Every structure is written in structure tokens, then in C-alpha cells.
CSV table of C-alpha atoms and ligand atoms in Angstrom, one decimal:
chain,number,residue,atom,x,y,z
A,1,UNK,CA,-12.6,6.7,21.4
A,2,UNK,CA,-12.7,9.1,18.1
A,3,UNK,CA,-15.3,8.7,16.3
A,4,UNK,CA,-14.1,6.4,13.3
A,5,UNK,CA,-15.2,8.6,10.7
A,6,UNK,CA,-13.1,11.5,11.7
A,7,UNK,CA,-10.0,9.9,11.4
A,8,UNK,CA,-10.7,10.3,7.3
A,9,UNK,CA,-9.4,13.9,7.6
A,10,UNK,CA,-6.7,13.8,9.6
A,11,UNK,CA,-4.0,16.3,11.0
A,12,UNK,CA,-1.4,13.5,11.4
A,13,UNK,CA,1.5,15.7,12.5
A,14,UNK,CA,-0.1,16.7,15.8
A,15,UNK,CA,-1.5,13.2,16.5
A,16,UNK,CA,1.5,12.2,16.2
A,17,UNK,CA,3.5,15.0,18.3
A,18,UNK,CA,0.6,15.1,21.4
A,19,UNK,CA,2.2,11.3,22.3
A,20,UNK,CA,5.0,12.2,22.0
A,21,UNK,CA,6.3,10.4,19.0
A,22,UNK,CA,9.8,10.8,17.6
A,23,UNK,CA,9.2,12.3,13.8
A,24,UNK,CA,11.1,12.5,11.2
A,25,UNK,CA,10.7,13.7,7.5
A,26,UNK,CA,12.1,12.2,4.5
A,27,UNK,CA,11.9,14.6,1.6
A,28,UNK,CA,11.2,12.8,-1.8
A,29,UNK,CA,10.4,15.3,-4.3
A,30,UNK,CA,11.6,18.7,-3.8
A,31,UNK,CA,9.4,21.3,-6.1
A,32,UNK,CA,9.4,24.7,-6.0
A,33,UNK,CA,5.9,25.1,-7.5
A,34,UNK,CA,4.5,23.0,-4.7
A,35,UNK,CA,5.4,22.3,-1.2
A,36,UNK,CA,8.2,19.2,-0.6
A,37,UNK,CA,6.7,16.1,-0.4
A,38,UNK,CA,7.5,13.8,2.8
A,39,UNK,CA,7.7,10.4,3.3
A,40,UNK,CA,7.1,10.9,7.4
A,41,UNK,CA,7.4,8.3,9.6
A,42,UNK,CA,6.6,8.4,13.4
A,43,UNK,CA,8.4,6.2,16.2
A,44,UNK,CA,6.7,5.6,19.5
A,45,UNK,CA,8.3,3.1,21.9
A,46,UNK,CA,7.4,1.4,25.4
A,47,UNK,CA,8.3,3.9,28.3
A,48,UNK,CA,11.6,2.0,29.2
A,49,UNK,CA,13.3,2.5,25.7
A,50,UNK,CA,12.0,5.9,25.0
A,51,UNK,CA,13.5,7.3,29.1
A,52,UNK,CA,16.5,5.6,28.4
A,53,UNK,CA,17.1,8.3,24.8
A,54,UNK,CA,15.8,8.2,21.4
A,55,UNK,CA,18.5,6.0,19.6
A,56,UNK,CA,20.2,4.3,22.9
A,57,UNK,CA,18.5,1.8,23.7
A,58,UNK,CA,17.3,-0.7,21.4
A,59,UNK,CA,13.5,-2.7,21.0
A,60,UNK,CA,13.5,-6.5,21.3
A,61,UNK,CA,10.3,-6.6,18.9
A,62,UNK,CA,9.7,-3.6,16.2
A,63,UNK,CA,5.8,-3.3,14.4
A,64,UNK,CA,6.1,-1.5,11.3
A,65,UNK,CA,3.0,-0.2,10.0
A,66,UNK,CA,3.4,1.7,6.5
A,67,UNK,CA,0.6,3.4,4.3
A,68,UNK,CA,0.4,5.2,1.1
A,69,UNK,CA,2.7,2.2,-1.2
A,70,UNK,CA,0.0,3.1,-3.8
A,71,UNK,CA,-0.7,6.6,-2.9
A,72,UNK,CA,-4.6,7.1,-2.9
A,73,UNK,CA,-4.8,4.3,-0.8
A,74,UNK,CA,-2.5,6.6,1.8
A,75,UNK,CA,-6.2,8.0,2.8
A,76,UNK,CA,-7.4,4.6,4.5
A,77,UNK,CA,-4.0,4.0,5.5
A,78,UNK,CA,-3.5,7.2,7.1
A,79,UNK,CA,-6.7,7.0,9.1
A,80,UNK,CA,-5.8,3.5,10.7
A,81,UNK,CA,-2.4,5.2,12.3
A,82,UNK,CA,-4.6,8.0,13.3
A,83,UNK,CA,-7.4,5.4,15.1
A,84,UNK,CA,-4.4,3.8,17.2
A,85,UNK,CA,-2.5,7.1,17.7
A,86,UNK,CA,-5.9,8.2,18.8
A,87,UNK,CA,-6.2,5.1,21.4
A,88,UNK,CA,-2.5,5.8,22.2
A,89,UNK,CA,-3.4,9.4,23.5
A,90,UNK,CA,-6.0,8.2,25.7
A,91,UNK,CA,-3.4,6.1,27.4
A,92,UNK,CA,-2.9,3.1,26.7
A,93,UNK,CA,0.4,1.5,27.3
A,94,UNK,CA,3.2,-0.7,24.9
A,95,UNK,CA,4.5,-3.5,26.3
A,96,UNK,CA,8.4,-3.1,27.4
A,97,UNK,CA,10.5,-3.3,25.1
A,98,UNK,CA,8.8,-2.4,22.0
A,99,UNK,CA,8.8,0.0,19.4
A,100,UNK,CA,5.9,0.7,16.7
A,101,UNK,CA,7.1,2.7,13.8
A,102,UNK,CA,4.0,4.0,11.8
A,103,UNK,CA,5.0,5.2,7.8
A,104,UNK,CA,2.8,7.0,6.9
A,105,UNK,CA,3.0,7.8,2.7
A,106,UNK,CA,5.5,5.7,1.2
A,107,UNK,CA,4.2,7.5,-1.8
A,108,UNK,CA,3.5,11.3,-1.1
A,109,UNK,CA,2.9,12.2,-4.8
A,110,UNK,CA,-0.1,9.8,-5.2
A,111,UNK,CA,-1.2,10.1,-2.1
A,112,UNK,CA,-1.1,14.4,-2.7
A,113,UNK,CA,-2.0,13.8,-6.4
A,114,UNK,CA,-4.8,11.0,-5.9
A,115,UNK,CA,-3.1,8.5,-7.9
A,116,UNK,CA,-1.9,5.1,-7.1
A,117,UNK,CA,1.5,5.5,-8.9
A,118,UNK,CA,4.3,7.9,-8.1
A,119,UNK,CA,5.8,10.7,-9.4
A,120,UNK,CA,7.8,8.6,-12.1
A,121,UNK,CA,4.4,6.6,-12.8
A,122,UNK,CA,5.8,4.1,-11.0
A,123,UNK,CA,3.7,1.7,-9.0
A,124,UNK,CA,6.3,1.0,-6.0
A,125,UNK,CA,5.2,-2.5,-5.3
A,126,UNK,CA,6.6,-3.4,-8.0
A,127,UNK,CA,10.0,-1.2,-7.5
A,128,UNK,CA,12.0,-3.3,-5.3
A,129,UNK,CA,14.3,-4.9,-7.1
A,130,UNK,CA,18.3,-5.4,-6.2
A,131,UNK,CA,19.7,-5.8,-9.7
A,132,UNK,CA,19.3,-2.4,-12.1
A,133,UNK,CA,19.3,-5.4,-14.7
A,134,UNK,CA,15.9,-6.4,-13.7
A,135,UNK,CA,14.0,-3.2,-14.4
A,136,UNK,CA,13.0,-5.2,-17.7
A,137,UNK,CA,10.5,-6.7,-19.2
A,138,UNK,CA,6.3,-7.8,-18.6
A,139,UNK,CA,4.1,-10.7,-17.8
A,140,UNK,CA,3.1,-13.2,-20.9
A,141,UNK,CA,0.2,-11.0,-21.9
A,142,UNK,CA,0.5,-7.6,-21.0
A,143,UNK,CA,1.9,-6.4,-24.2
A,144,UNK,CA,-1.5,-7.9,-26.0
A,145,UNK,CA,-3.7,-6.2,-23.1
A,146,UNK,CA,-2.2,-2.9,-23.3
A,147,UNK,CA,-4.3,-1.2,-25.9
A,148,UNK,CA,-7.1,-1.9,-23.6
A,149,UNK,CA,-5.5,-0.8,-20.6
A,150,UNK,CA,-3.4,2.1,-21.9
A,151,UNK,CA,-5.2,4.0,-24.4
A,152,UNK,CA,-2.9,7.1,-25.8
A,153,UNK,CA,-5.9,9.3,-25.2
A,154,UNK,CA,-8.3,11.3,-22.2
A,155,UNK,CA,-10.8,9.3,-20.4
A,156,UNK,CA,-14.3,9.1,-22.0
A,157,UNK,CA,-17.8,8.9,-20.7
A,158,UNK,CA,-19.3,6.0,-22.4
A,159,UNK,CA,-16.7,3.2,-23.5
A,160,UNK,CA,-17.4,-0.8,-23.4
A,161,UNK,CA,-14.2,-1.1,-20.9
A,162,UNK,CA,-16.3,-3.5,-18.8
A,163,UNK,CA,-17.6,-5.4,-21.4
A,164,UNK,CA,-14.3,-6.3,-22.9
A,165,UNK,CA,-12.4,-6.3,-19.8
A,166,UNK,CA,-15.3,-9.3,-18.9
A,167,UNK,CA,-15.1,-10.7,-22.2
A,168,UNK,CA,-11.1,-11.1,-21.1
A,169,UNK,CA,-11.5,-12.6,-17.8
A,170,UNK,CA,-14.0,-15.2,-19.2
A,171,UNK,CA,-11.0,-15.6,-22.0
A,172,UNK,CA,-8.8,-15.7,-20.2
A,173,UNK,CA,-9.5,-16.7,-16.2
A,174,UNK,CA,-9.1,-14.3,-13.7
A,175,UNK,CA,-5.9,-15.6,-11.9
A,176,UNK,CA,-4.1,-15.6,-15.8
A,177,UNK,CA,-5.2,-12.0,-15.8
A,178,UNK,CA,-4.3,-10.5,-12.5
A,179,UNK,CA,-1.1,-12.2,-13.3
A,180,UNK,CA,-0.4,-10.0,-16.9
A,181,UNK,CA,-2.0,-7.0,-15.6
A,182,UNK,CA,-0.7,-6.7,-12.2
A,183,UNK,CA,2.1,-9.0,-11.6
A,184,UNK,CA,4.2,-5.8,-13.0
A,185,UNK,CA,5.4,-4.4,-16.3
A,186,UNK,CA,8.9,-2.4,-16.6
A,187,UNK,CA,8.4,-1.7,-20.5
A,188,UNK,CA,5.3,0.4,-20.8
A,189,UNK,CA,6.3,3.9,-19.5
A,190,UNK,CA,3.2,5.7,-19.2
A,191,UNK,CA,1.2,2.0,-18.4
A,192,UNK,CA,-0.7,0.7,-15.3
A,193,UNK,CA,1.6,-1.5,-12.6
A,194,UNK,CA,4.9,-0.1,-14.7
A,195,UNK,CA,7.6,-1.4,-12.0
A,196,UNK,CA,10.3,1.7,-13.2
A,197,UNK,CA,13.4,1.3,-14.8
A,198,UNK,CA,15.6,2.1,-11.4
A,199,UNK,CA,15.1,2.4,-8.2
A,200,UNK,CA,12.3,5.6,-7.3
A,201,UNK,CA,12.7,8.2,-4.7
A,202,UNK,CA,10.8,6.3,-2.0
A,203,UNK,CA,12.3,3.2,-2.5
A,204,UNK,CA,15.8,4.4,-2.2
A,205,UNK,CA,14.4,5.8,1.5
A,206,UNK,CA,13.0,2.6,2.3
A,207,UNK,CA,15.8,0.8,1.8
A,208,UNK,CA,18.1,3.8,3.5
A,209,UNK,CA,15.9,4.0,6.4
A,210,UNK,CA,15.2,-0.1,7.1
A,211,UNK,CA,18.1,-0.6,8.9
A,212,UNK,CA,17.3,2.5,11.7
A,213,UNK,CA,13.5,1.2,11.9
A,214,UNK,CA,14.6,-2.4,12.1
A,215,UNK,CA,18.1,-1.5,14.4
A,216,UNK,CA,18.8,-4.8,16.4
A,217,UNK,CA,14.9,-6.0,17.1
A,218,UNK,CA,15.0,-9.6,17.7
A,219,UNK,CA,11.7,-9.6,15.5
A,220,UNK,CA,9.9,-7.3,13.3
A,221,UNK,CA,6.4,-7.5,12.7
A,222,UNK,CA,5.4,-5.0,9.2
A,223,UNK,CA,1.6,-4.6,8.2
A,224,UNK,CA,1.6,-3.1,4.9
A,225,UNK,CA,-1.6,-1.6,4.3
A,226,UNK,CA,-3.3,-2.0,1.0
A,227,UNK,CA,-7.2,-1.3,-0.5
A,228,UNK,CA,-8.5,-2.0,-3.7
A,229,UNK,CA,-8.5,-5.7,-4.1
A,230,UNK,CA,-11.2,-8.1,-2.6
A,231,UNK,CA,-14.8,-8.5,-1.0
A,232,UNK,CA,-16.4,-4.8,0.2
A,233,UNK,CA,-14.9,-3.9,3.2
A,234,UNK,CA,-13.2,-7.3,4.4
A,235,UNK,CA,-9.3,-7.7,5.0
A,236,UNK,CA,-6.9,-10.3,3.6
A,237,UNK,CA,-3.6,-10.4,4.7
A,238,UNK,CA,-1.3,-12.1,1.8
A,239,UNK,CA,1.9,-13.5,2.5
A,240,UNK,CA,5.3,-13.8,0.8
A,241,UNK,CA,5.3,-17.3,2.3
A,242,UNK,CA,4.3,-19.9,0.3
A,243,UNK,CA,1.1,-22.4,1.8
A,244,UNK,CA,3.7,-25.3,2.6
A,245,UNK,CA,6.5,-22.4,4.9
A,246,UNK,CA,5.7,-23.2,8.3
A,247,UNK,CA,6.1,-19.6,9.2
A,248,UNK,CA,1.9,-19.7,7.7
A,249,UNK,CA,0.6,-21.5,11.2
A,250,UNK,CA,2.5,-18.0,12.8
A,251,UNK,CA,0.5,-15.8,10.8
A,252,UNK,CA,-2.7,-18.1,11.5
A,253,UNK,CA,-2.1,-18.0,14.7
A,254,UNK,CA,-1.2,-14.1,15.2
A,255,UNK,CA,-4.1,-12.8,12.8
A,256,UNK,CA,-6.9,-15.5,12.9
A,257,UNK,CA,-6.6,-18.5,10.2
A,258,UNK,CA,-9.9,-17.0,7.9
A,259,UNK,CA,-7.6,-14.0,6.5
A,260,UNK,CA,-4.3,-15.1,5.9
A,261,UNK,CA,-3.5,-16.3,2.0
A,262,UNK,CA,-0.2,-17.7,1.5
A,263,UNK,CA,1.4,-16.5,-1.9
A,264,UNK,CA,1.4,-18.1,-5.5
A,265,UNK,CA,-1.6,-20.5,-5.9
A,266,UNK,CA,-4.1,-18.9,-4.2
A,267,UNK,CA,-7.0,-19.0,-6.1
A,268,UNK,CA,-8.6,-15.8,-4.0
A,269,UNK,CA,-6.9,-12.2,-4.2
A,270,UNK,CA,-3.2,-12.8,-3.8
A,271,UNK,CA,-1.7,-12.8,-7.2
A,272,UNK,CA,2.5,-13.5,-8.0
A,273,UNK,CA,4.3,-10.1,-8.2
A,274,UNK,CA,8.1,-8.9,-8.6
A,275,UNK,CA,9.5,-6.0,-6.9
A,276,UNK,CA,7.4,-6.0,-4.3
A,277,UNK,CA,8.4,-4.3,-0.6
A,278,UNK,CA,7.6,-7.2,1.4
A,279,UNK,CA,9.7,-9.6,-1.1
A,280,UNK,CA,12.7,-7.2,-0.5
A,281,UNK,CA,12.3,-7.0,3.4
A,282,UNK,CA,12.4,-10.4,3.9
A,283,UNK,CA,15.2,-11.0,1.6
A,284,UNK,CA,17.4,-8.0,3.7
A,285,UNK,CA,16.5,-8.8,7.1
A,286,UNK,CA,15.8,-12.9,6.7
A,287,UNK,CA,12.2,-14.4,6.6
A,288,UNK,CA,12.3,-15.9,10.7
A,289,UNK,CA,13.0,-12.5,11.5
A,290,UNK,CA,11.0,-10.1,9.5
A,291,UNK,CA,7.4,-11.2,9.5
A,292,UNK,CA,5.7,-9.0,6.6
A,293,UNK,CA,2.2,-8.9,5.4
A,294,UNK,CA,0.3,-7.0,3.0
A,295,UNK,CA,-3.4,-6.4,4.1
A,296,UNK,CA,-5.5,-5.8,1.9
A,297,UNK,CA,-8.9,-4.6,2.3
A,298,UNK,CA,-11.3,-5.1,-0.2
A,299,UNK,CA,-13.9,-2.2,-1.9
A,300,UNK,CA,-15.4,-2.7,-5.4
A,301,UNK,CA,-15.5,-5.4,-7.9
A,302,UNK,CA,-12.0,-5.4,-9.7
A,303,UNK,CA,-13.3,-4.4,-13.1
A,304,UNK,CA,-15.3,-0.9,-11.6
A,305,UNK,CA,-11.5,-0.7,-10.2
A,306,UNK,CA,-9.2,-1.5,-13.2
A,307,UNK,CA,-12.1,0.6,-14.7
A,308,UNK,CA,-11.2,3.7,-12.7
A,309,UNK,CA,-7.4,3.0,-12.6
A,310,UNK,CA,-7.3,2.6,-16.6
A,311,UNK,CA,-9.3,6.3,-16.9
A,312,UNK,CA,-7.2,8.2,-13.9
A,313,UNK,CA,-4.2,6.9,-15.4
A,314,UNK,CA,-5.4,8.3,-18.9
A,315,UNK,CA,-6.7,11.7,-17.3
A,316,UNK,CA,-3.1,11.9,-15.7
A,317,UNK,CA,-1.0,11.9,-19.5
A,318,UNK,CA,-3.5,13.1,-21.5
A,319,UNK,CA,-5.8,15.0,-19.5
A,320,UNK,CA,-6.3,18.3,-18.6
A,321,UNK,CA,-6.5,19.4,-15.1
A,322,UNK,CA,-10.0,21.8,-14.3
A,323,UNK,CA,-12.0,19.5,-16.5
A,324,UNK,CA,-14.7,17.6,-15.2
A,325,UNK,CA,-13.5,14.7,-16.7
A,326,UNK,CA,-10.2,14.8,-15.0
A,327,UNK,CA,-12.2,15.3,-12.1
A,328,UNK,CA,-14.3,12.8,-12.4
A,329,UNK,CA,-11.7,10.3,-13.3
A,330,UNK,CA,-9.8,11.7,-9.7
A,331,UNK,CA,-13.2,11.3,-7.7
A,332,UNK,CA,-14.0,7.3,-9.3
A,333,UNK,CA,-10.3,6.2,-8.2
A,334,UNK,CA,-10.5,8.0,-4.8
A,335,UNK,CA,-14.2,5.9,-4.5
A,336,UNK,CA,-12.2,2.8,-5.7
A,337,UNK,CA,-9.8,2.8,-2.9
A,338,UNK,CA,-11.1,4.9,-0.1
A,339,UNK,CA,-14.8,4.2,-0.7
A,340,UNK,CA,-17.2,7.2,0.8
A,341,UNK,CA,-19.6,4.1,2.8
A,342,UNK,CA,-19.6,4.7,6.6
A,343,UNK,CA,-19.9,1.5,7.1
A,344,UNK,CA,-16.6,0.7,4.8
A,345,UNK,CA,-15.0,2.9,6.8
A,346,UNK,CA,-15.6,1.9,9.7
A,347,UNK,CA,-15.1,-1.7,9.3
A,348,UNK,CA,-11.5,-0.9,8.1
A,349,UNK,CA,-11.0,1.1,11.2
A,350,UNK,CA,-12.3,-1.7,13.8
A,351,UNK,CA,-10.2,-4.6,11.2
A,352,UNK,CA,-6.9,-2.6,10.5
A,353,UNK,CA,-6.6,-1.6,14.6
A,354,UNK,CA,-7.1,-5.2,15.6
A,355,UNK,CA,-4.3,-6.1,13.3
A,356,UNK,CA,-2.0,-4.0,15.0
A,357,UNK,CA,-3.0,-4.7,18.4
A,358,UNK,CA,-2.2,-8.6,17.3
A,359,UNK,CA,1.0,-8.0,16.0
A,360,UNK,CA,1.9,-5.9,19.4
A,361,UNK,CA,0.5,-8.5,21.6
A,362,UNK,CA,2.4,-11.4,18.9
A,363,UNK,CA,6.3,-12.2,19.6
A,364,UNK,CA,7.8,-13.7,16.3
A,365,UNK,CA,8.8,-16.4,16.6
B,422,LIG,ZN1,-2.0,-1.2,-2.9
């Protein structure tokens, strides 16, 4: 096998094209100052499907692994669908009758522009909604935090961020406060987790392109993969099911029963938020059907990474680009979500390919 650490700078393309996966390109930003940028997603199917034509015949079970949502976090993401690519090329077989479709950067701008939003500052989690109406609005408490989150000004060096941000939580609890800061905001334009006011680039894909990835599976299996949010280097996988759905004893079952966190309630990283991909899946496909879960693999403690997203978010509207502080504000988020640790890295390369193999081995059910 590769060595895990190499998968961190990636040529995706040809990994993807020596197995012989069916590629396709889905251009969200067309600029002519830069090159397009492609949401590319990679279908590989079990021998039987794939002899009988791309597109005529169709899987009984789908896995859907997408990356990049939050754009930086694209680099982690991207080097799990390398690791199994990687173990694909050396041979190893899908069971009949399956298809694995790997997205790889839901959000190219971030992911090209080491940011966690989009293009439209958008973070996309929080971008799937189906009524334009519901673009609107924040949490109870964002509008009172947002001087501290969203000052109109460049990062600086020295600031007592942590200080008040600890003075909050201990104000405030921390469940109260993931909830106004991240449970997404829709009326503070250049703030952290804005949700938009319509429908972004990517999502419009997403939800053009669901339909072809899901075709007439009789289950779908989606890991979503996330960093940024829990204990150095381990993986939660956080539900859109609620603790009492019995659909949680599947996921328990599938993924091992320490990981999983149902949603609302949970007092450990999963917090309440609208808009969210997995939210919409479910709703467009059916629950029984579409198993979805967001894993989330921890790095630093969540003030160093509000910290980081709070100064890149300043260096982005009121930076300068070439400046070391822009730089350094780039170089603390990219640390934040892709931590430099070989041992981080390898841990989320052994964790997020054993999630994949489960949900391969896993009928829904
Ligand atoms: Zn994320």
C-alpha cells in the first residue's frame, strides 16, 4: 500500500483514470483570470455493471463518498479517495452490483483558495434549503456574537480572541454556543457559517447531479467527510437521525456503536444545523433509503479553530494578499483542518478507509 503520507499531495485525475473510473467535470466558477474550477466526481462500479456500459445497467447499492463541503477540509478529504483509489489499483475487487461514486470538492474555491466557505462566502452546509424563502435569518445569539466573530478589519497578531471567546463558553455553555455560531446565519454577508441568500453554484450541481449518482440503487450509503470538530485525530460520524430512529442500531451496527452521535441532544460534537446536505438528501431520496453521515474527524481545540476561522475569514475581506499576515492567517486555518502531524494523518487515513470499506461490505437496510 502507499505510504499514507503521500496521499497529502495527490494527482487525483490519474488515480482516478489508471482504474479506470468514469470522470466527469462539473464546472462551478468559470474565470478567466484563473483556471475553471471543477466539482469532479469519479464513478467506479463492480465489473458486471461497468462490462455491461457506463449508464446501462444500474447498482443495487451506491456509496457516495464527497469531500471539500468546506473547502480546506477538501485536502484530508481528498487524500482518503486517493488511500482507497490507491488499494483499488492494487486490485482489489467491489462486490457485484455496486457502484462507489467518490466527489471529490464540493467546494473547489475553498478547497483552491484555502478557505472553508465558497466563492459567495458561503459555508454550503448550510446551503441546502428548498424554499428561496428560507435564506433568512440567524440563531438567538449570533447577532450579539458577531462583533467578536466578524470584525470589519485585517487579522492581528496579538488580540484576547481566546480569552473572550472562553469567557463566552463559560457564559454561555458550549452546546448554546456551537448552536449561535454554527447552527448557520443567512443575515451577515461577509460572516462565519453565512448559509447564502439562494442556492450556490455547487449546490445547484448537487442537487442536478443526485438523481444520476443515486439512479435506481435500492440503497445508498453517503460518507460526507468533515475535519475541524472534535478530539485530535479521532472520527465521529453524526447523524441526521435522531437517538430514538431506529435506523441508529444500522449505523451502530455498520460503523461500530463508539462513533456514531445521533443529531440534536448530543452533548459531544454534533450540534443542530439548517441547510445542511445530508438534511436535503434524505428529504429527496427518503431516510430507509439514503443512509447519510457526516464524519467528522477531530484536530484542535475549537477555540484555536474558531480562532483561525475568525482571522482567515478577516484576511479574506480585508486583507491583502502577499502579506504575511494573510499568510499566516491561510497557513493557521490549513493547520486547523488538515493538521501537518504524521500521526494525524495517518490515523485519518487508516479511520476514513475503514469507513468506506464498512459501508461497501454494509447493505441498507
Ligand atoms: Zn466541515
Amino acid at each position: 500500500m502507499t505510504n499514507p503520507l503521500d496521499l497529502f499531495s495527490p494527482d487525483y485525475h490519474a488515480a482516478a483514470a489508471r482504474i479506470g473510473a468514469h470522470l466527469t467535470r462539473h464546472a462551478i466558477q468559470e474565470n478567466t483570470e484563473e483556471p475553471p474550477l471543477t466539482m469532479d466526481v469519479a464513478t467506479i462500479c463492480s465489473a458486471r455493471i461497468c462490462s455491461a456500459g457506463a449508464g446501462s445497467a444500474t447498482p443495487r447499492q451506491t456509496v457516495i463518498v464527497s469531500s471539500g463541503v468546506h473547502g480546506v477540509e477538501g485536502f484530508f478529504g481528498s487524500a482518503i479517495q486517493l488511500g482507497w483509489l490507491s488499494r483499488m489499483a492494487s486490485g482489489a475487487a467491489l462486490p457485484d452490483g455496486l457502484a462507489v461514486v467518490l466527489v471529490h470538492a464540493v467546494n473547489p474555491f475553498g478547497f483552491a483558495h484555502v478557505r472553508r466557505a465558497n466563492e459567495d462566502n458561503v459555508d454550503l452546509n448550510r446551503n441546502f434549503l428548498e424554499s428561496p424563502h428560507a435564506y433568512a435569518g440567524a440563531p438567538d445569539g449570533y447577532a450579539a456574537l458577531d462583533p467578536l466573530l466578524n470584525p470589519a478589519s485585517p487579522p492581528a497578531r496579538l488580540e484576547p480572541f481566546r480569552l473572550k471567546a472562553l469567557w463566552y463558553i463559560r457564559r454561555l455553555g458550549m452546546p448554546a454556543l456551537k448552536s449561535a455560531v454554527a447552527g448557520g446565519q443567512y443575515q451577515f454577508p461577509r460572516g462565519l457559517f453565512f448559509g447564502g441568500t439562494a442556492e450556490s453554484a455547487s449546490t445547484r450541481v448537487v442537487k442536478r447531479q443526485l438523481p444520476d449518482w443515486v439512479r435506481d440503487a435500492s440503497s445508498v450509503i453517503h460518507i460526507d467527510l468533515h475535519s475541524g470538530l472534535g478530539a485530535f485525530a479521532r472520527c465521529r460520524l453524526l447523524l441526521q437521525e435522531q437517538a430514538d430512529a431506529p435506523a441508529v442500531a444500522w449505523y451502530r451496527q455498520t460503523f461500530g456503536a463508539d462513533g456514531v452521535e445521533p443529531a440534536a441532544g448530543s452533548r459531544d460534537t454534533a450540534y443542530d444545523a439548517s441547510g445542511t446536505l445530508g438534511g436535503w438528501a434524505q428529504s429527496r431520496v427518503g431516510a430507509s433509503r439514503y443512509r447519510f453521515v457526516t464524519a467528522e474527524f477531530g484536530t484542535h481545540p475549537i477555540v484555536r479553530v474558531l480562532g483561525a476561522l475568525r482571522a482567515e475569514n478577516r484576511a479574506h475581506h480585508f486583507g491583502h494578499p502577499r502579506t504575511r499576515a494573510f499568510d499566516r492567517a491561510k497557513a493557521q486555518l490549513l493547520e486547523c483542518f488538515c493538521p501537518r502531524s504524521p500521526l494525524w494523518r495517518k490515523a485519518v487515513i487508516t479511520q476514513g478507509l475503514s469507513l468506506i470499506e464498512r459501508a461497501i461490505a454494509a447493505r441498507a437496510r
